[in-house]
Coordinates of C-alpha atoms and ligand atoms in Angstrom, one line a residue:
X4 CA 0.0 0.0 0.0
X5 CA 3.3 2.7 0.8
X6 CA 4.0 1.9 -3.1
X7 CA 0.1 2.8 -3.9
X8 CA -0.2 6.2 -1.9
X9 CA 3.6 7.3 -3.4
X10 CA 2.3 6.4 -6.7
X11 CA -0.6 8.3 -6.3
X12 CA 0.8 11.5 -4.4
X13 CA 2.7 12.0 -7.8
X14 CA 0.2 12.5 -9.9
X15 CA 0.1 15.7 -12.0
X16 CA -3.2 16.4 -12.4
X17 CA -4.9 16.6 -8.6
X18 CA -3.6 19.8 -7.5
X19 CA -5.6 20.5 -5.0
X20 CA -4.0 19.5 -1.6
X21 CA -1.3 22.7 -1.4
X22 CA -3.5 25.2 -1.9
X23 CA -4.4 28.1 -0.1
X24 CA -7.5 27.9 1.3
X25 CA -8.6 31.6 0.2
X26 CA -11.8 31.1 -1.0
X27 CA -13.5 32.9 1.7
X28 CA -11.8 36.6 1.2
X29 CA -11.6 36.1 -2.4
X30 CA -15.0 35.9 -2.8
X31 CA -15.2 39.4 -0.8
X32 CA -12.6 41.0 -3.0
X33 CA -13.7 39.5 -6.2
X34 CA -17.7 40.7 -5.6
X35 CA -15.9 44.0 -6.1
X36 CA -14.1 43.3 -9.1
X37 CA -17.5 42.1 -10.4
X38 CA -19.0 45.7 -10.1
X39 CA -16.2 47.0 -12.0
X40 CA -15.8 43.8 -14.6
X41 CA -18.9 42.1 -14.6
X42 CA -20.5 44.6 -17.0
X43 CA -18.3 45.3 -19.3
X44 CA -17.5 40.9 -19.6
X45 CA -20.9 40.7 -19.7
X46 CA -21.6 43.3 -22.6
X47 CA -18.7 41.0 -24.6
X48 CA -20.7 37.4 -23.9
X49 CA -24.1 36.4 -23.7
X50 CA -23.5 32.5 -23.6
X51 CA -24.7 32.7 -20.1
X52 CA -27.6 30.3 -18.6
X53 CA -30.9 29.3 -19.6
X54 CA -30.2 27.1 -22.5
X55 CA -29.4 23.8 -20.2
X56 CA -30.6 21.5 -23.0
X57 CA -27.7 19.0 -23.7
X58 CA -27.8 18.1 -27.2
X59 CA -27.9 21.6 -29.5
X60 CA -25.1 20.4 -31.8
X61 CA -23.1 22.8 -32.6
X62 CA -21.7 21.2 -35.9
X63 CA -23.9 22.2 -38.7
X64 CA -24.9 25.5 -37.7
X65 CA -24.9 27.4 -41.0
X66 CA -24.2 31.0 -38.9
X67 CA -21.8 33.0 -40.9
X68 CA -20.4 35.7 -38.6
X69 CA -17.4 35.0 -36.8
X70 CA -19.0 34.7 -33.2
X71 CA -21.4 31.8 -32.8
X72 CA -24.7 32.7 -31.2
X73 CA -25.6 31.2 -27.6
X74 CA -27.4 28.8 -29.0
X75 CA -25.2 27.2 -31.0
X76 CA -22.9 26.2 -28.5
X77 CA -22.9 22.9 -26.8
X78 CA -24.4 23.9 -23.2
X79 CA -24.2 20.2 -21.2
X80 CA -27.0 19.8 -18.9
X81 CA -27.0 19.8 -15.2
X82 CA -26.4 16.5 -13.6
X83 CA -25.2 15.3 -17.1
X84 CA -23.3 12.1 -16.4
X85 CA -19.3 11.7 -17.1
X86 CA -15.9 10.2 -16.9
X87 CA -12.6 11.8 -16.8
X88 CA -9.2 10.3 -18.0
X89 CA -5.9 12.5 -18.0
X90 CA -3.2 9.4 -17.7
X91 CA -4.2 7.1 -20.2
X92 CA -5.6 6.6 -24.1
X93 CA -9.0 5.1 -24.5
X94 CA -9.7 2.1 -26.7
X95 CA -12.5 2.0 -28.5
X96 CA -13.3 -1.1 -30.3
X97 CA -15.6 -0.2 -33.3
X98 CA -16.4 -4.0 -33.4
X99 CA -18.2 -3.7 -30.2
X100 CA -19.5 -0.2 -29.3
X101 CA -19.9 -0.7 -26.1
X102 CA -18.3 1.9 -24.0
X103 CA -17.6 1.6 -20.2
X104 CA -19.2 3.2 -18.1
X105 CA -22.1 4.5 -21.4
X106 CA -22.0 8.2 -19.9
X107 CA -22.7 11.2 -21.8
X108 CA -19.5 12.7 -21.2
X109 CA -16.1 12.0 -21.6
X110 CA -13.2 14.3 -20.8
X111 CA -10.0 13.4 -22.1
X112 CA -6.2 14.5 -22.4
X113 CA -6.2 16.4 -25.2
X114 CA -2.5 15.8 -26.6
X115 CA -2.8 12.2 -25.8
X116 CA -5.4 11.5 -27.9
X117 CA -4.2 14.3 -30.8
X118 CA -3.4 11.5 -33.7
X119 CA -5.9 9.3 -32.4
X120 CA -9.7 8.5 -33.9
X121 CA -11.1 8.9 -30.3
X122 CA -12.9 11.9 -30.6
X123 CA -15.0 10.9 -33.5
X124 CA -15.4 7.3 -32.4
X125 CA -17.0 9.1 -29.4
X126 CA -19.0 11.0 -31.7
X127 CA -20.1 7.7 -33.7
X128 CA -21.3 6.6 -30.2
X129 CA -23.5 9.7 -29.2
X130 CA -20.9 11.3 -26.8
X131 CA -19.7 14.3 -26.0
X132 CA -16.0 14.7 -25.7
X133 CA -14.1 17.5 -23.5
X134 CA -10.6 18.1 -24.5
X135 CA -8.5 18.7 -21.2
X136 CA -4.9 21.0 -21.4
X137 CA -3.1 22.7 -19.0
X138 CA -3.4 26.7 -19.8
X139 CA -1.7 27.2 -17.1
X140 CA 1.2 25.8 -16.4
X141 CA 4.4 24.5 -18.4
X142 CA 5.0 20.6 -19.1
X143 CA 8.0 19.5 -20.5
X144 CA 6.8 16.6 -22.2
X145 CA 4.0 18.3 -24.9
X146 CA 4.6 18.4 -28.4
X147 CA 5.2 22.3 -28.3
X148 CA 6.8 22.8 -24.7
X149 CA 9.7 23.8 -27.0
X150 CA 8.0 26.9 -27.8
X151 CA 7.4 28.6 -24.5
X152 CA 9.8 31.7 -23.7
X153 CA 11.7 31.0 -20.7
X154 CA 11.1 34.3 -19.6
X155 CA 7.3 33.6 -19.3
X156 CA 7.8 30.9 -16.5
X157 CA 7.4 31.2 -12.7
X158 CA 8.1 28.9 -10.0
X159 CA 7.9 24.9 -10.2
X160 CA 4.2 23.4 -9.0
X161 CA 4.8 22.6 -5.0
X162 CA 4.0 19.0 -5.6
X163 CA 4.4 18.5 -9.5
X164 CA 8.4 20.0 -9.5
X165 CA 8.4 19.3 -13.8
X166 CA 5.2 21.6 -14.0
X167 CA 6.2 25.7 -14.1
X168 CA 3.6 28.3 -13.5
X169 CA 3.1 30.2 -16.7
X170 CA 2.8 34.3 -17.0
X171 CA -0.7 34.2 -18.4
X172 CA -0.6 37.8 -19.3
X173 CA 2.5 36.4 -21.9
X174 CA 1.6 36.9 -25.5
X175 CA 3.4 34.4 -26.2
X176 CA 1.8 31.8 -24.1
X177 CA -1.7 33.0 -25.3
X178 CA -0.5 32.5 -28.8
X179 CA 1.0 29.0 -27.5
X180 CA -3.0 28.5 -25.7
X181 CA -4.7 29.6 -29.0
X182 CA -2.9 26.9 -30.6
X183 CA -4.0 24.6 -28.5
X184 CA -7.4 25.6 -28.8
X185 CA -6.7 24.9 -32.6
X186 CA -5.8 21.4 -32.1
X187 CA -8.7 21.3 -30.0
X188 CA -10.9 22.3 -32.4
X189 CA -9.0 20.6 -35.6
X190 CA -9.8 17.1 -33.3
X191 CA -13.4 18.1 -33.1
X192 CA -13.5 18.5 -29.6
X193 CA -16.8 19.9 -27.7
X194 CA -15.5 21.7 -25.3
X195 CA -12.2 22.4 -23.9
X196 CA -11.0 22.0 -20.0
X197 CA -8.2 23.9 -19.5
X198 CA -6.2 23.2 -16.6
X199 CA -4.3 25.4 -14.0
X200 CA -6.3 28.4 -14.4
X201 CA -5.6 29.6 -10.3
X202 CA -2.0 30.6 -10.1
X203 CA -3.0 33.6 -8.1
X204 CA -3.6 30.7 -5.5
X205 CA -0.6 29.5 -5.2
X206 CA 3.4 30.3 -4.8
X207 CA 3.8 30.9 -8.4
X208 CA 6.9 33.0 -8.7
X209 CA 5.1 35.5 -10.6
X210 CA 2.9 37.7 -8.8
X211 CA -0.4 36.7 -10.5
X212 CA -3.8 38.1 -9.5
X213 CA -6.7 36.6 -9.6
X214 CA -7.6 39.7 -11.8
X215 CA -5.5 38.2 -14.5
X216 CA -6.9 34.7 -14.1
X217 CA -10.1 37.1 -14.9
X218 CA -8.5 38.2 -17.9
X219 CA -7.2 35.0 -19.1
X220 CA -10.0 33.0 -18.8
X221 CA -12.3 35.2 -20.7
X222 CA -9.4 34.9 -23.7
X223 CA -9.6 31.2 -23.5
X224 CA -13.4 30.9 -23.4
X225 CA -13.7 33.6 -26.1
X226 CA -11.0 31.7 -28.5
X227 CA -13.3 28.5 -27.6
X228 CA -16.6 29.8 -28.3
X229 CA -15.4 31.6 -31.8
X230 CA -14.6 28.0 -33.0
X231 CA -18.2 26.7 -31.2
X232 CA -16.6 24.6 -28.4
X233 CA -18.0 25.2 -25.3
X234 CA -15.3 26.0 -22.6
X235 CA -14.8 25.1 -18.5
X236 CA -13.8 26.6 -15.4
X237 CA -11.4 24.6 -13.3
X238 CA -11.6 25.2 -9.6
X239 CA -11.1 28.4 -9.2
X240 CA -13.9 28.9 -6.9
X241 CA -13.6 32.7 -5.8
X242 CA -13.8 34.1 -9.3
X243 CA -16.7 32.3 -10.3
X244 CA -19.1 35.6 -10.2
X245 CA -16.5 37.2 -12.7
X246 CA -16.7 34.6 -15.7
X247 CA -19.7 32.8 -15.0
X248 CA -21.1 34.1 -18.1
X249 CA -18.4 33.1 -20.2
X250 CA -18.0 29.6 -19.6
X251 CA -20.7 26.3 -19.8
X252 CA -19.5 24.0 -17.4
X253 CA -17.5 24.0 -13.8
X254 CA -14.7 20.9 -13.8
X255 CA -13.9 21.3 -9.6
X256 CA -11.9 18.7 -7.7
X257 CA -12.7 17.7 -4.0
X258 CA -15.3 20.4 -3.0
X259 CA -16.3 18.2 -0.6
X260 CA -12.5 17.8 1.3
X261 CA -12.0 21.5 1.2
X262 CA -16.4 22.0 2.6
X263 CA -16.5 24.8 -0.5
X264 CA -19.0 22.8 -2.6
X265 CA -21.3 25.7 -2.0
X266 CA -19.2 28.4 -3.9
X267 CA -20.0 26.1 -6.9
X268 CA -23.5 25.6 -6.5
X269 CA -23.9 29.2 -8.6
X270 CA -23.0 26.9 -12.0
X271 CA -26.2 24.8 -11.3
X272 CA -28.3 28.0 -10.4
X273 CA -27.3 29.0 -14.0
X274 CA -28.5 26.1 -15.5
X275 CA -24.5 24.8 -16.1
X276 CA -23.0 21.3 -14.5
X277 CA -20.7 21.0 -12.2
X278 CA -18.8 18.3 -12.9
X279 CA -17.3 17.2 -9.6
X280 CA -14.2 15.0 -9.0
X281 CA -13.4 13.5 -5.5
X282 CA -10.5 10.9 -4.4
X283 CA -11.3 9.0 -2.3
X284 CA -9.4 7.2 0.6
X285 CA -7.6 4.0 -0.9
X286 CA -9.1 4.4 -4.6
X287 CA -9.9 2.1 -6.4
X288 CA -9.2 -1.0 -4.1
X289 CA -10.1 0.3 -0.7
X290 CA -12.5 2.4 -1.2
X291 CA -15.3 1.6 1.5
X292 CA -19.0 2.1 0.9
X293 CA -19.2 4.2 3.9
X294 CA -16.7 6.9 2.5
X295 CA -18.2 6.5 -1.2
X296 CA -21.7 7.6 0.6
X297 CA -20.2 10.2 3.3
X298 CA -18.6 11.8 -0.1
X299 CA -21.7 11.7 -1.9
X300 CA -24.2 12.4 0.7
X301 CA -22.4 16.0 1.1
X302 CA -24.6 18.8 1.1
X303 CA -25.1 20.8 -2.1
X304 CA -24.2 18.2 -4.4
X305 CA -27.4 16.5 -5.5
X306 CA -27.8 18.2 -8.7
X307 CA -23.4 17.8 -9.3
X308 CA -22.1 15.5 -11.7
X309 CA -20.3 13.7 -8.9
X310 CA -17.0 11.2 -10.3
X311 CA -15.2 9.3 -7.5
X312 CA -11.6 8.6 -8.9
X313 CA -7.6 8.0 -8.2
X314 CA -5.8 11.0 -8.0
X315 CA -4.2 10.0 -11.6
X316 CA -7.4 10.1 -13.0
X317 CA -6.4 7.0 -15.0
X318 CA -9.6 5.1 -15.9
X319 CA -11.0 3.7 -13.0
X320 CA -14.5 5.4 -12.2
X321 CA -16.7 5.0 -9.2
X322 CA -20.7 6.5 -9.1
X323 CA -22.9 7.6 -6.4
X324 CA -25.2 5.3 -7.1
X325 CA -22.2 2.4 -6.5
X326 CA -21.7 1.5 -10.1
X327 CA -17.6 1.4 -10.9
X328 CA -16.3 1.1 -14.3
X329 CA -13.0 0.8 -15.6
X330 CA -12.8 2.2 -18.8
X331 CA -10.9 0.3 -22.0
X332 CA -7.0 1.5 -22.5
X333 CA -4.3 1.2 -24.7
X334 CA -1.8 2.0 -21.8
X335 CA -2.2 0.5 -18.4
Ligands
NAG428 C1 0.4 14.6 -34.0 O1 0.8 14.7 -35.3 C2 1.3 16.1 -35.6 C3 1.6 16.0 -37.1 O2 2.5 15.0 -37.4 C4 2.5 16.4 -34.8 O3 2.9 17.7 -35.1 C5 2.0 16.4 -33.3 O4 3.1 16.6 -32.5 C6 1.4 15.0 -33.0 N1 0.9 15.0 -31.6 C7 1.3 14.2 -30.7 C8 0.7 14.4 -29.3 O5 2.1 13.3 -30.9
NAG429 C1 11.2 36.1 -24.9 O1 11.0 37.1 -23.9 C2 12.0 38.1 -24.0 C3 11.8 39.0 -22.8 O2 10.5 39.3 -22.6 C4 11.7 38.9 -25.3 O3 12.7 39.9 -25.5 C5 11.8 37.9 -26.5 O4 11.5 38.5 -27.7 C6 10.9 36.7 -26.3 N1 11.1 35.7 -27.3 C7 10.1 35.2 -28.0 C8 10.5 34.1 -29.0 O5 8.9 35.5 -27.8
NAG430 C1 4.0 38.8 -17.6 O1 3.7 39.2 -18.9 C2 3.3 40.6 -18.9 C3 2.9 40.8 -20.4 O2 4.0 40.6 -21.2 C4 4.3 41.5 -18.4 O3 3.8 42.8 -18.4 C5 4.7 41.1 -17.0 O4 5.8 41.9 -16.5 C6 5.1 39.7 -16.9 N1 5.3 39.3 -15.6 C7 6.4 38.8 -15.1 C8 6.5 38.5 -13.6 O5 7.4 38.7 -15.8
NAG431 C1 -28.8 12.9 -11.6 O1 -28.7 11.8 -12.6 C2 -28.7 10.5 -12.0 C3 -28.5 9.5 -13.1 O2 -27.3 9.8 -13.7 C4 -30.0 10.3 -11.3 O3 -30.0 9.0 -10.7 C5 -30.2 11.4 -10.2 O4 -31.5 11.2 -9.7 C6 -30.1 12.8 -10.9 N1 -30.1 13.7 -9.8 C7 -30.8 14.9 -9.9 C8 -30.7 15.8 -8.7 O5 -31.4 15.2 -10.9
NAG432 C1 -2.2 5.9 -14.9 O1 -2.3 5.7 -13.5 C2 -2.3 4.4 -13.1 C3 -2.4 4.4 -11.6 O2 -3.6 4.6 -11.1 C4 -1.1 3.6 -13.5 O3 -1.2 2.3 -13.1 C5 -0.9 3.7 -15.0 O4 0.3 3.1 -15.3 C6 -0.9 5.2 -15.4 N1 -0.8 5.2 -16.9 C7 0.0 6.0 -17.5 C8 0.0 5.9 -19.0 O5 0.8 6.8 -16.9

């Protein structure tokens, strides 16, 4: 079990456990960048609640201008049902279209899955697919880590040493981001997650500010939108009033460790799903039904698309309703 927890300590992509616990104040602070943002974001963006219904495609909407109404943008429905993977590579056997677990959703490592037919085979199953990067930090092993400017990195991640915080306010890294989104969209992604979007939260060598965050997200979402892919907010709970109306869908991890599950509960208000991640104790082997059911009987969560999952995110999945899946691989 030591192996196990090391193992799993690792991981990249649960960032969660250093973090400053700052959602409180910044909520205070941000409700008055709101007053002097909110309008002016707002002016820019009407993709903002209302249209919860999950299935108006995007894909063949004839719209010529250059900025796709609200409508036409995939808006996934409250309490739609999902599965992340960031470590591995789905299979997909065309002979047998059965897909573990049959969710709505998946969300998927964007680069790992670049030169792969997994985002249409999705399609050809009825699925939505969520392409996740990190915005918001520098890995070494992507295809174009070679083009950041060394100048535009901050300190190491505390637990993730190979990831660098990225200046977000860079040029250069937004035309490295709008790249991605590219990809994104060249892969016929729905919706992109981008990753690492609350450096302000953390020791990140730069000085960012949540303002920028602000700034940065609403140049993602925007770049998104104008190729009709809907975007997310990860974590980032105490600038949720400030870009609510930009983005479709919340991606938050453990809102139920850090008892902040009610910052997020705004998304479902707007008719926009939470999709909510939580690791629990021992996952996947040890996981007792008494901590599967404390985590899911939390308060404020009903109407969250709850995932239980290792801190790897590889693609082991366990529901609030008990049912576990383990979803085919090509690695692992
Ligand atoms: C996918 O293929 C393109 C074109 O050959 C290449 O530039 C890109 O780096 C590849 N992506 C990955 C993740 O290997
Ligand atoms: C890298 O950053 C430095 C300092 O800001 C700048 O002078 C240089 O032009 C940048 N290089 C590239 C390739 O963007
Ligand atoms: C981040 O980039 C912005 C825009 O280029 C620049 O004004 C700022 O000084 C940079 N921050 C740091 C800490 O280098
Ligand atoms: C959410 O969806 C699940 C099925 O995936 C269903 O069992 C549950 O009742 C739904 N919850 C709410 C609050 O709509
Ligand atoms: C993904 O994580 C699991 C641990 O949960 C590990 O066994 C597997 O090797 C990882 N896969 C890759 C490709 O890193």
């Amino acid at each position: 079990m030591d192996d196990l927890d090391i193992a799993i300590d690792k991981s990249p992509y649960a960032r969660r456990d250093s973090r400053k616990q700052r959602i409180i104040i910044g909520v205070c602070v941000v409700v008055g960048l709101a007053l002097a943002l909110g309008l002016g974001i707002g002016l820019g963006n009407k993709h903002s609640g209302g249209d919860s219904g999950s299935n108006s495609s995007p894909t063949s909407s004839p719209t010529a201008s250059s900025l796709p109404s609200p409508a036409s943008l995939w808006q996934p429905a409250v309490n739609a049902s999902w599965q992340i993977i960031l470590n591995q590579t789905l299979n997909i056997d065309s002979k047998d279209p059965a897909i573990k677990p049959d969710v709505e959703i998946f969300d998927i490592d964007m680069f790992t899955h670049q030169n792969t037919s997994v985002v249409s085979d999705l399609h050809r199953l009825g699925k939505k697919v969520i392409c996740y990067f990190s915005a918001g930090s520098y890995e070494p092993y992507r295809p174009d880590s070679h083009l950041f400017n060394e100048s535009d990195l901050g300190n190491p991640m505390d637990d993730w040493p190979d990831e660098i915080w990225l200046n977000i306010s860079s040029p250069s890294v937004r035309e490295i981001m709008a790249a991605r989104i590219n990809i994104a969209h060249g892969m016929g992604c729905d919706a992109i997650d981008p990753d690492n979007l609350d450096g302000y939260q953390h020791n990140n060598g730069l000085d960012l500010t949540s303002l920028e965050s602000i700034d940065y997200i609403t140049f993602l979402a925007e770049k998104a939108n104008a190729k009709r892919m809907s975007a997310g907010l990860k974590n980032a709970g105490d600038i949720i009033t400030n870009v609510l109306p930009l983005v479709q869908f919340s991606v938050n991890e453990e809102c139920v460790k850090y008892t902040e599950c009610s910052v997020f509960s705004s998304f479902i208000k707007a008719g926009k799903p939470v999709f909510h991640i939580e690791y629990p104790e021992g996952a996947p082997s040890d996981v007792t039904t008494q901590s599967s059911r404390k985590l899911c009987s939390a308060p404020g969560i009903a109407s969250f698309s709850t995932v239980l999952k290792t801190k790897s995110l590889d693609n082991w999945v366990e529901y609030c309703n008990g049912q576990v899946a383990m979803t085919s691989v090509t690695d692992g």
